[in-house]
Short mmCIF file of C-alpha atoms and ligand atoms in Angstrom, two decimals:
data_model
loop_
_atom_site.label_atom_id
_atom_site.label_comp_id
_atom_site.label_asym_id
_atom_site.label_seq_id
_atom_site.Cartn_x
_atom_site.Cartn_y
_atom_site.Cartn_z
CA MET A 1 -201.65 -196.77 73.76
CA THR A 2 -202.41 -193.85 76.13
CA ALA A 3 -200.03 -192.97 78.41
CA THR A 4 -201.18 -191.25 81.77
CA VAL A 5 -199.32 -189.63 83.81
CA ARG A 6 -200.46 -188.26 87.65
CA THR A 7 -198.71 -184.47 89.02
CA ARG A 8 -200.34 -182.40 90.83
CA VAL A 9 -199.98 -179.06 88.73
CA ALA A 10 -200.29 -179.58 84.51
CA ILE A 11 -198.94 -176.84 82.72
CA VAL A 12 -199.64 -176.43 79.16
CA GLY A 13 -196.98 -174.95 77.39
CA ALA A 14 -192.82 -174.24 78.18
CA GLY A 15 -192.58 -170.30 77.90
CA PRO A 16 -191.63 -167.89 80.29
CA ALA A 17 -194.86 -168.04 82.39
CA GLY A 18 -195.07 -171.89 82.64
CA LEU A 19 -191.45 -172.47 83.18
CA LEU A 20 -191.49 -169.76 85.72
CA LEU A 21 -193.88 -171.28 87.16
CA SER A 22 -192.90 -174.71 87.66
CA HIS A 23 -189.78 -173.49 89.02
CA LEU A 24 -191.63 -171.82 91.81
CA LEU A 25 -193.80 -174.00 92.51
CA ALA A 26 -190.86 -176.62 92.45
CA GLY A 27 -189.41 -174.68 95.26
CA ALA A 28 -192.53 -174.89 97.59
CA GLY A 29 -191.61 -178.87 96.78
CA ILE A 30 -195.19 -179.16 94.52
CA GLU A 31 -194.28 -181.35 91.53
CA SER A 32 -195.66 -180.21 88.52
CA VAL A 33 -195.60 -181.52 84.62
CA VAL A 34 -194.65 -179.36 81.63
CA VAL A 35 -195.39 -179.86 78.12
CA ASP A 36 -195.33 -177.59 74.58
CA GLN A 37 -196.55 -178.29 71.34
CA ARG A 38 -193.10 -177.15 70.32
CA THR A 39 -189.29 -178.41 70.20
CA ARG A 40 -186.79 -176.68 72.05
CA GLU A 41 -184.99 -175.50 69.44
CA GLN A 42 -187.89 -174.14 68.07
CA ILE A 43 -189.02 -172.02 71.67
CA GLU A 44 -185.62 -171.31 71.83
CA SER A 45 -184.87 -169.36 68.33
CA THR A 46 -188.04 -167.67 68.39
CA ILE A 47 -187.01 -164.10 68.37
CA ARG A 48 -189.64 -162.29 70.62
CA ALA A 49 -188.99 -158.54 72.71
CA GLY A 50 -187.05 -158.33 75.71
CA ILE A 51 -187.86 -155.89 78.22
CA LEU A 52 -188.08 -156.93 81.84
CA GLU A 53 -188.88 -155.27 84.84
CA GLN A 54 -186.37 -155.23 87.93
CA GLY A 55 -189.43 -157.72 89.35
CA THR A 56 -188.69 -160.29 86.32
CA VAL A 57 -184.91 -159.95 86.53
CA GLU A 58 -185.13 -160.41 90.27
CA LEU A 59 -186.83 -163.36 90.22
CA LEU A 60 -184.68 -164.74 87.26
CA ASP A 61 -181.88 -164.26 89.44
CA THR A 62 -183.44 -167.29 91.60
CA LEU A 63 -182.39 -169.55 88.85
CA GLY A 64 -178.74 -169.18 90.38
CA GLU A 65 -176.19 -169.36 87.80
CA PHE A 66 -178.45 -170.72 84.87
CA SER A 67 -179.96 -166.93 84.39
CA ARG A 68 -177.72 -164.46 82.20
CA ALA A 69 -180.30 -161.41 82.53
CA ARG A 70 -177.56 -159.09 84.08
CA THR A 71 -174.64 -160.39 82.51
CA VAL A 72 -175.61 -160.61 78.75
CA GLY A 73 -178.82 -158.44 79.27
CA SER A 74 -178.07 -154.58 79.78
CA ARG A 75 -179.66 -151.98 82.24
CA HIS A 76 -181.57 -149.31 80.24
CA ASP A 77 -181.94 -146.14 82.85
CA GLY A 78 -184.03 -144.41 79.93
CA ILE A 79 -185.56 -143.94 76.71
CA GLU A 80 -186.14 -141.33 74.32
CA LEU A 81 -189.64 -140.10 73.02
CA ARG A 82 -189.05 -138.59 70.00
CA PHE A 83 -191.35 -136.37 68.42
CA ALA A 84 -191.61 -132.88 65.84
CA GLY A 85 -187.32 -133.49 65.27
CA HIS A 86 -186.17 -133.94 69.19
CA GLY A 87 -185.67 -136.38 71.83
CA HIS A 88 -186.62 -136.49 75.15
CA ARG A 89 -185.34 -138.56 77.85
CA ILE A 90 -187.53 -140.47 80.69
CA ASP A 91 -185.13 -140.97 83.42
CA PHE A 92 -186.28 -144.08 84.80
CA ALA A 93 -183.71 -143.86 87.55
CA GLU A 94 -183.87 -139.88 88.50
CA LEU A 95 -188.12 -140.01 88.54
CA VAL A 96 -188.82 -143.66 89.93
CA GLY A 97 -185.45 -145.61 91.03
CA ARG A 98 -185.78 -148.24 88.97
CA GLY A 99 -184.72 -149.39 85.41
CA VAL A 100 -185.56 -151.90 82.75
CA TRP A 101 -183.61 -154.70 81.02
CA LEU A 102 -182.94 -155.22 77.41
CA TYR A 103 -182.98 -159.55 77.75
CA PRO A 104 -184.57 -160.62 74.42
CA GLN A 105 -187.21 -164.04 75.85
CA HIS A 106 -185.58 -166.49 73.83
CA GLU A 107 -182.44 -165.84 75.70
CA ALA A 108 -184.51 -166.17 79.17
CA LEU A 109 -186.08 -169.03 78.20
CA LYS A 110 -182.86 -170.67 77.23
CA ASP A 111 -182.10 -170.16 81.06
CA LEU A 112 -185.40 -171.09 82.32
CA ILE A 113 -185.31 -174.48 80.20
CA ALA A 114 -181.68 -175.19 81.45
CA ALA A 115 -182.62 -174.58 84.93
CA ARG A 116 -185.65 -176.68 84.96
CA LEU A 117 -183.96 -179.99 83.12
CA ALA A 118 -181.48 -179.48 85.57
CA GLY A 119 -183.24 -179.74 88.27
CA GLY A 120 -185.05 -183.06 87.06
CA GLN A 121 -188.03 -181.83 86.05
CA ASP A 122 -190.89 -183.17 83.68
CA LEU A 123 -190.13 -181.15 80.69
CA ARG A 124 -192.14 -182.69 78.04
CA PHE A 125 -191.55 -180.56 74.26
CA GLY A 126 -193.19 -182.04 70.90
CA VAL A 127 -196.74 -182.97 72.84
CA THR A 128 -199.93 -181.35 71.38
CA VAL A 129 -202.64 -180.78 73.53
CA GLU A 130 -206.01 -181.55 71.89
CA ARG A 131 -208.64 -180.21 75.26
CA VAL A 132 -209.25 -180.24 79.20
CA GLU A 133 -211.22 -182.22 80.30
CA ASP A 134 -213.72 -182.22 83.60
CA ALA A 135 -212.62 -178.47 84.65
CA ASP A 136 -214.68 -178.99 87.48
CA GLY A 137 -213.77 -181.92 88.92
CA ALA A 138 -211.48 -182.78 91.69
CA LEU A 139 -208.81 -184.12 88.92
CA PRO A 140 -209.18 -182.22 85.39
CA ARG A 141 -207.29 -183.63 82.67
CA VAL A 142 -204.96 -182.74 79.69
CA VAL A 143 -205.47 -184.96 76.59
CA ALA A 144 -202.64 -184.56 74.38
CA VAL A 145 -200.65 -186.71 71.57
CA ASP A 146 -196.63 -187.11 72.30
CA ALA A 147 -194.31 -186.15 70.19
CA ASP A 148 -194.52 -189.92 68.94
CA ARG A 149 -198.29 -189.47 68.10
CA GLU A 150 -199.18 -191.58 70.91
CA GLU A 151 -202.07 -190.28 73.20
CA LEU A 152 -200.74 -188.58 76.55
CA VAL A 153 -203.34 -187.80 79.62
CA ILE A 154 -202.33 -185.86 82.16
CA GLU A 155 -204.39 -185.72 85.84
CA ALA A 156 -203.44 -183.25 88.05
CA ASP A 157 -204.53 -181.41 90.73
CA PHE A 158 -204.65 -178.30 88.18
CA VAL A 159 -204.10 -177.12 85.27
CA VAL A 160 -202.80 -174.28 84.07
CA GLY A 161 -202.59 -172.70 80.89
CA ALA A 162 -200.10 -170.72 79.70
CA ASP A 163 -200.05 -171.97 75.74
CA GLY A 164 -199.82 -167.94 74.85
CA SER A 165 -202.14 -166.42 72.46
CA ARG A 166 -203.62 -169.37 70.70
CA SER A 167 -204.52 -171.46 73.66
CA VAL A 168 -206.15 -174.07 73.64
CA VAL A 169 -207.48 -174.19 77.44
CA ARG A 170 -208.77 -170.92 77.13
CA ALA A 171 -211.52 -173.14 76.17
CA ALA A 172 -212.16 -175.45 78.89
CA VAL A 173 -211.85 -171.81 81.15
CA THR A 174 -213.94 -169.64 78.83
CA GLY A 175 -216.36 -171.87 77.28
CA SER A 176 -215.23 -171.09 73.58
CA SER A 177 -211.18 -170.07 71.94
CA THR A 178 -211.61 -166.76 71.29
CA GLY A 179 -214.22 -165.59 74.83
CA GLY A 180 -212.65 -162.57 75.67
CA TYR A 181 -212.38 -158.30 75.08
CA PHE A 182 -210.20 -157.06 72.10
CA ARG A 183 -208.87 -154.19 70.40
CA GLU A 184 -207.46 -154.70 66.85
CA TYR A 185 -205.10 -151.90 65.70
CA PRO A 186 -204.89 -150.49 61.40
CA PHE A 187 -200.91 -151.03 62.01
CA ALA A 188 -198.33 -153.01 62.56
CA TRP A 189 -194.51 -153.73 62.75
CA PHE A 190 -192.27 -153.77 60.15
CA GLY A 191 -188.87 -155.14 62.64
CA ILE A 192 -185.60 -155.62 61.64
CA LEU A 193 -182.78 -157.35 62.99
CA THR A 194 -179.04 -155.28 61.31
CA GLU A 195 -175.66 -156.57 61.73
CA ALA A 196 -174.52 -152.67 62.89
CA PRO A 197 -172.87 -150.86 65.91
CA PRO A 198 -176.10 -148.95 67.67
CA SER A 199 -177.43 -146.39 66.25
CA ALA A 200 -178.27 -144.89 70.74
CA HIS A 201 -177.58 -146.59 73.56
CA GLU A 202 -181.42 -146.51 74.68
CA LEU A 203 -184.40 -146.79 73.32
CA ILE A 204 -185.89 -144.38 71.16
CA TYR A 205 -189.41 -144.46 70.67
CA SER A 206 -190.49 -142.02 68.04
CA ASN A 207 -193.19 -140.06 66.46
CA SER A 208 -193.05 -138.97 63.25
CA PRO A 209 -195.87 -137.43 60.28
CA ASP A 210 -194.71 -140.69 58.39
CA GLY A 211 -195.52 -142.35 61.62
CA PHE A 212 -193.77 -144.90 64.60
CA ALA A 213 -190.66 -146.06 64.88
CA LEU A 214 -188.75 -148.15 67.35
CA VAL A 215 -184.97 -148.48 68.08
CA SER A 216 -184.12 -150.72 69.75
CA GLN A 217 -180.41 -153.03 70.25
CA ARG A 218 -179.92 -156.45 70.67
CA SER A 219 -175.73 -156.24 70.88
CA PRO A 220 -172.88 -154.24 70.56
CA THR A 221 -173.06 -155.79 66.77
CA VAL A 222 -176.55 -156.67 66.25
CA GLN A 223 -179.55 -154.05 66.21
CA ARG A 224 -183.50 -154.42 66.38
CA MET A 225 -185.77 -151.80 64.95
CA TYR A 226 -188.84 -151.50 63.69
CA PHE A 227 -191.19 -148.99 61.84
CA GLN A 228 -195.10 -148.33 61.88
CA CYS A 229 -196.29 -150.44 58.87
CA ASP A 230 -199.93 -151.86 56.86
CA PRO A 231 -200.75 -155.19 58.79
CA GLU A 232 -200.76 -156.64 56.04
CA ALA A 233 -197.51 -155.25 54.53
CA ASP A 234 -195.39 -158.21 52.59
CA PRO A 235 -192.15 -158.26 54.65
CA ASN A 236 -189.88 -159.00 51.68
CA ALA A 237 -191.87 -156.87 49.12
CA LEU A 238 -189.17 -153.81 49.90
CA THR A 239 -185.34 -153.57 49.26
CA GLU A 240 -182.82 -152.75 52.36
CA GLU A 241 -182.74 -148.99 50.89
CA GLU A 242 -186.45 -148.67 50.99
CA VAL A 243 -186.37 -150.16 54.55
CA TRP A 244 -183.53 -147.86 55.44
CA SER A 245 -185.43 -145.12 54.36
CA ALA A 246 -188.64 -145.65 55.91
CA LEU A 247 -187.04 -146.06 59.14
CA GLN A 248 -185.41 -143.02 58.89
CA ALA A 249 -187.34 -141.01 57.65
CA ARG A 250 -190.01 -142.05 61.26
CA VAL A 251 -186.92 -140.86 63.48
CA PRO A 252 -186.32 -137.39 62.19
CA GLY A 253 -183.19 -135.75 63.41
CA THR A 254 -181.34 -138.87 64.49
CA THR A 255 -178.97 -140.48 61.80
CA LEU A 256 -179.60 -143.92 62.14
CA VAL A 257 -176.06 -146.65 61.34
CA GLU A 258 -176.97 -148.53 58.63
CA GLY A 259 -175.76 -152.02 58.04
CA PRO A 260 -177.11 -155.22 56.65
CA ILE A 261 -180.47 -156.54 57.33
CA PHE A 262 -180.81 -160.16 57.92
CA GLN A 263 -183.86 -160.73 59.14
CA ARG A 264 -187.39 -158.96 58.43
CA ASP A 265 -190.79 -160.11 60.23
CA VAL A 266 -194.13 -158.30 59.96
CA LEU A 267 -195.92 -158.11 63.43
CA ARG A 268 -199.56 -157.82 63.70
CA PHE A 269 -201.04 -156.88 67.46
CA ARG A 270 -204.04 -156.60 69.35
CA SER A 271 -205.43 -156.06 72.54
CA PHE A 272 -207.28 -158.54 74.70
CA VAL A 273 -208.12 -159.76 77.34
CA ALA A 274 -209.98 -163.09 78.53
CA HIS A 275 -213.21 -162.75 79.88
CA GLU A 276 -212.56 -165.66 82.38
CA LEU A 277 -209.06 -165.89 84.02
CA ARG A 278 -210.35 -169.50 85.97
CA LYS A 279 -212.87 -172.26 86.19
CA GLY A 280 -212.85 -174.86 88.96
CA ARG A 281 -209.18 -176.40 88.85
CA VAL A 282 -208.12 -174.66 85.70
CA ALA A 283 -206.29 -171.15 84.97
CA ILE A 284 -205.13 -168.92 82.24
CA VAL A 285 -201.81 -166.81 82.47
CA GLY A 286 -199.80 -164.75 80.09
CA ASP A 287 -200.72 -164.67 76.42
CA ALA A 288 -202.97 -167.31 77.15
CA ALA A 289 -205.10 -164.73 79.22
CA HIS A 290 -204.67 -161.53 77.66
CA THR A 291 -202.43 -159.96 75.00
CA VAL A 292 -201.37 -156.44 74.92
CA PRO A 293 -199.69 -154.76 71.96
CA PRO A 294 -196.09 -154.55 72.14
CA THR A 295 -195.61 -150.38 72.44
CA GLY A 296 -195.35 -150.74 76.21
CA ALA A 297 -192.74 -153.79 76.37
CA LYS A 298 -195.59 -155.27 79.39
CA GLY A 299 -196.39 -158.57 77.44
CA MET A 300 -193.30 -160.51 79.28
CA ASN A 301 -193.80 -158.87 82.37
CA LEU A 302 -197.16 -159.36 82.69
CA ALA A 303 -197.41 -162.97 82.52
CA VAL A 304 -194.97 -162.99 85.20
CA ALA A 305 -197.29 -160.85 87.35
CA ASP A 306 -199.70 -163.13 86.70
CA VAL A 307 -197.82 -166.44 87.86
CA LEU A 308 -196.57 -164.79 90.68
CA LEU A 309 -200.51 -164.47 92.01
CA LEU A 310 -201.28 -167.91 91.04
CA ASN A 311 -197.74 -169.37 92.49
CA ARG A 312 -199.28 -168.52 95.65
CA ALA A 313 -202.85 -169.12 95.20
CA LEU A 314 -201.76 -173.02 94.19
CA GLN A 315 -199.56 -173.42 97.28
CA ALA A 316 -202.14 -172.55 99.63
CA LEU A 317 -204.65 -174.47 98.02
CA LEU A 318 -202.37 -177.86 97.39
CA LEU A 319 -200.62 -177.78 100.68
CA GLU A 320 -202.66 -176.29 102.88
CA ASP A 321 -206.50 -176.58 101.09
CA ASP A 322 -206.97 -173.20 101.55
CA GLU A 323 -209.39 -171.95 98.57
CA ARG A 324 -209.43 -168.14 99.45
CA LEU A 325 -206.77 -167.35 96.84
CA ILE A 326 -207.76 -169.25 93.92
CA ASP A 327 -211.27 -167.54 94.19
CA GLY A 328 -209.41 -164.13 94.23
CA PHE A 329 -206.48 -165.07 91.58
CA ALA A 330 -208.84 -163.74 88.72
CA ASP A 331 -209.57 -160.16 90.42
CA ALA A 332 -206.35 -159.78 91.31
CA ALA A 333 -204.36 -160.92 88.59
CA LEU A 334 -207.22 -158.49 86.36
CA LYS A 335 -206.05 -155.33 88.30
CA ARG A 336 -202.76 -155.02 86.79
CA ILE A 337 -203.94 -156.40 84.06
CA TRP A 338 -205.94 -153.40 82.34
CA LYS A 339 -203.72 -150.90 83.85
CA ALA A 340 -201.45 -152.72 81.94
CA GLN A 341 -203.65 -152.80 79.01
CA HIS A 342 -204.70 -149.25 79.21
CA PHE A 343 -200.71 -148.29 79.58
CA SER A 344 -199.87 -150.37 76.29
CA TRP A 345 -202.89 -148.92 74.51
CA TRP A 346 -201.88 -145.30 75.13
CA MET A 347 -198.40 -145.39 74.16
CA THR A 348 -199.56 -147.07 71.05
CA SER A 349 -201.95 -144.78 70.52
CA MET A 350 -199.41 -141.59 71.81
CA LEU A 351 -196.87 -142.72 69.22
CA HIS A 352 -198.60 -144.23 65.95
CA VAL A 353 -200.63 -142.26 63.63
CA ALA A 354 -203.34 -143.64 62.54
CA PRO A 355 -203.97 -144.49 58.44
CA ASP A 356 -207.27 -142.29 58.89
CA ALA A 357 -205.86 -139.58 61.38
CA SER A 358 -207.26 -136.10 60.39
CA ASP A 359 -204.74 -132.82 61.13
CA PHE A 360 -206.63 -131.89 64.16
CA ASP A 361 -205.81 -135.97 65.32
CA ARG A 362 -202.07 -135.12 64.40
CA LEU A 363 -201.83 -131.78 66.26
CA ARG A 364 -203.78 -133.60 69.34
CA GLN A 365 -201.06 -136.20 69.26
CA LEU A 366 -198.10 -133.42 69.25
CA GLY A 367 -200.14 -131.98 72.31
CA GLU A 368 -200.39 -134.99 74.30
CA LEU A 369 -196.44 -135.82 74.13
CA ARG A 370 -195.73 -132.69 74.97
CA SER A 371 -197.81 -132.65 78.50
CA VAL A 372 -196.28 -135.57 79.22
CA VAL A 373 -192.44 -134.67 78.69
CA GLU A 374 -192.77 -131.33 80.00
CA SER A 375 -194.63 -131.87 83.45
CA GLU A 376 -192.74 -134.57 85.78
CA ALA A 377 -196.43 -136.24 86.58
CA GLY A 378 -195.75 -137.20 83.10
CA ARG A 379 -192.76 -138.63 82.88
CA THR A 380 -193.44 -140.20 86.44
CA TYR A 381 -196.36 -142.03 84.96
CA LEU A 382 -194.42 -143.12 82.10
CA ALA A 383 -191.44 -144.42 84.25
CA GLU A 384 -193.80 -145.84 86.91
CA ALA A 385 -195.37 -147.86 84.40
CA TYR A 386 -192.64 -149.02 81.94
CA THR A 387 -190.12 -150.00 84.55
CA GLY A 388 -193.55 -152.06 86.17
CA TRP A 389 -195.60 -151.72 89.14
CA PRO A 390 -195.01 -153.33 92.40
CA PHE A 391 -195.06 -157.14 91.91
CA PRO A 392 -196.84 -159.77 94.50
CA ALA A 393 -194.72 -161.09 96.81
CA PRO A 394 -192.91 -164.39 95.66
C1 PHB B 401 -187.50 -155.57 71.20
O1 PHB B 401 -186.27 -154.83 71.54
O2 PHB B 401 -187.61 -155.73 70.11
C2 PHB B 401 -188.10 -154.38 72.12
C3 PHB B 401 -188.03 -153.39 72.87
C4 PHB B 401 -189.00 -152.29 73.27
C5 PHB B 401 -190.69 -152.65 73.12
C6 PHB B 401 -190.29 -153.60 71.84
C7 PHB B 401 -189.97 -154.65 71.07
O3 PHB B 401 -192.06 -152.03 73.09
#
């Protein structure tokens, strides 16, 4: 049995990009169907990082009462860069008059899912997409298997792959499941969640001779911290004491408040940009189109910027039969994507210690960090990029 559904925009992936796009399209009267392989519970409980640019929070405000970013999240007006035993505050508010919000992505997803379902949206979980057919035709199709193992075909005027770094839709756009520009890093992050009061009120990005660490927060009683580790590290190989001493050694000059560790994971990362972002009537956005290392906190915000551009392009295409914006979509999106790639790579390479770093490399890195914190221009560049370049109009 094959069920066939007809819609205007088929969106694969109920992550921030897919859900936000369907929300914006609905606001313009364009119907969409969103499918995701995962269950709602899996989506809402997968812990993801959570720095939102001010523009992202303002967009979430359009969910009305459903957005809890401003009530449950917390505004941060700066970060600390720590190296050579000293902390240096980058004061976003003073430098660029903007801030960011610490609001974990899975919380934003709960808001988006609740808002979409309350709006009567066709949102289907447990649907595994196998392929996209006829990208170049007027009516591309998503071929999938639904939660009951029945074949599901979604015919649409346009198909969007918002299906993450292991995107299935990407192959219909680039011709292969990998086709893109890559950079691998010889390190990963060992992340923990601990039940403890905050060790700092703002994020600390710390460079030390032992490697990088990040002190982040989740709530008054739960903290998130990371330290640089080998990509092959086993998260369960260290005792709690060993984890705390690894973290503590990487933030010299700060005393971390320790508590029981109730979750640990190793996050591998890389930089990636797909060779193509659109083919005919299929486009990819968010992690399906690009991934960045987490050091620059750009992931979700970059997905939102793609979605704003695609939303406008789809409105022009589907409501006015005007193809100009969709023809320019990839070039417009790539300008910001490569700026964010550069920023994320720069923060990563400035703060981590490569396993084969020489004394020259270490000392040069300290010179680089000093050039940033001792110069208003250097601090302003960091603040502009971290808080986010202006978004395209919705
Ligand atoms: C986090 O809180 O998980 C977090 C914050 C900032 C980053 C990465 C992760 O750059």
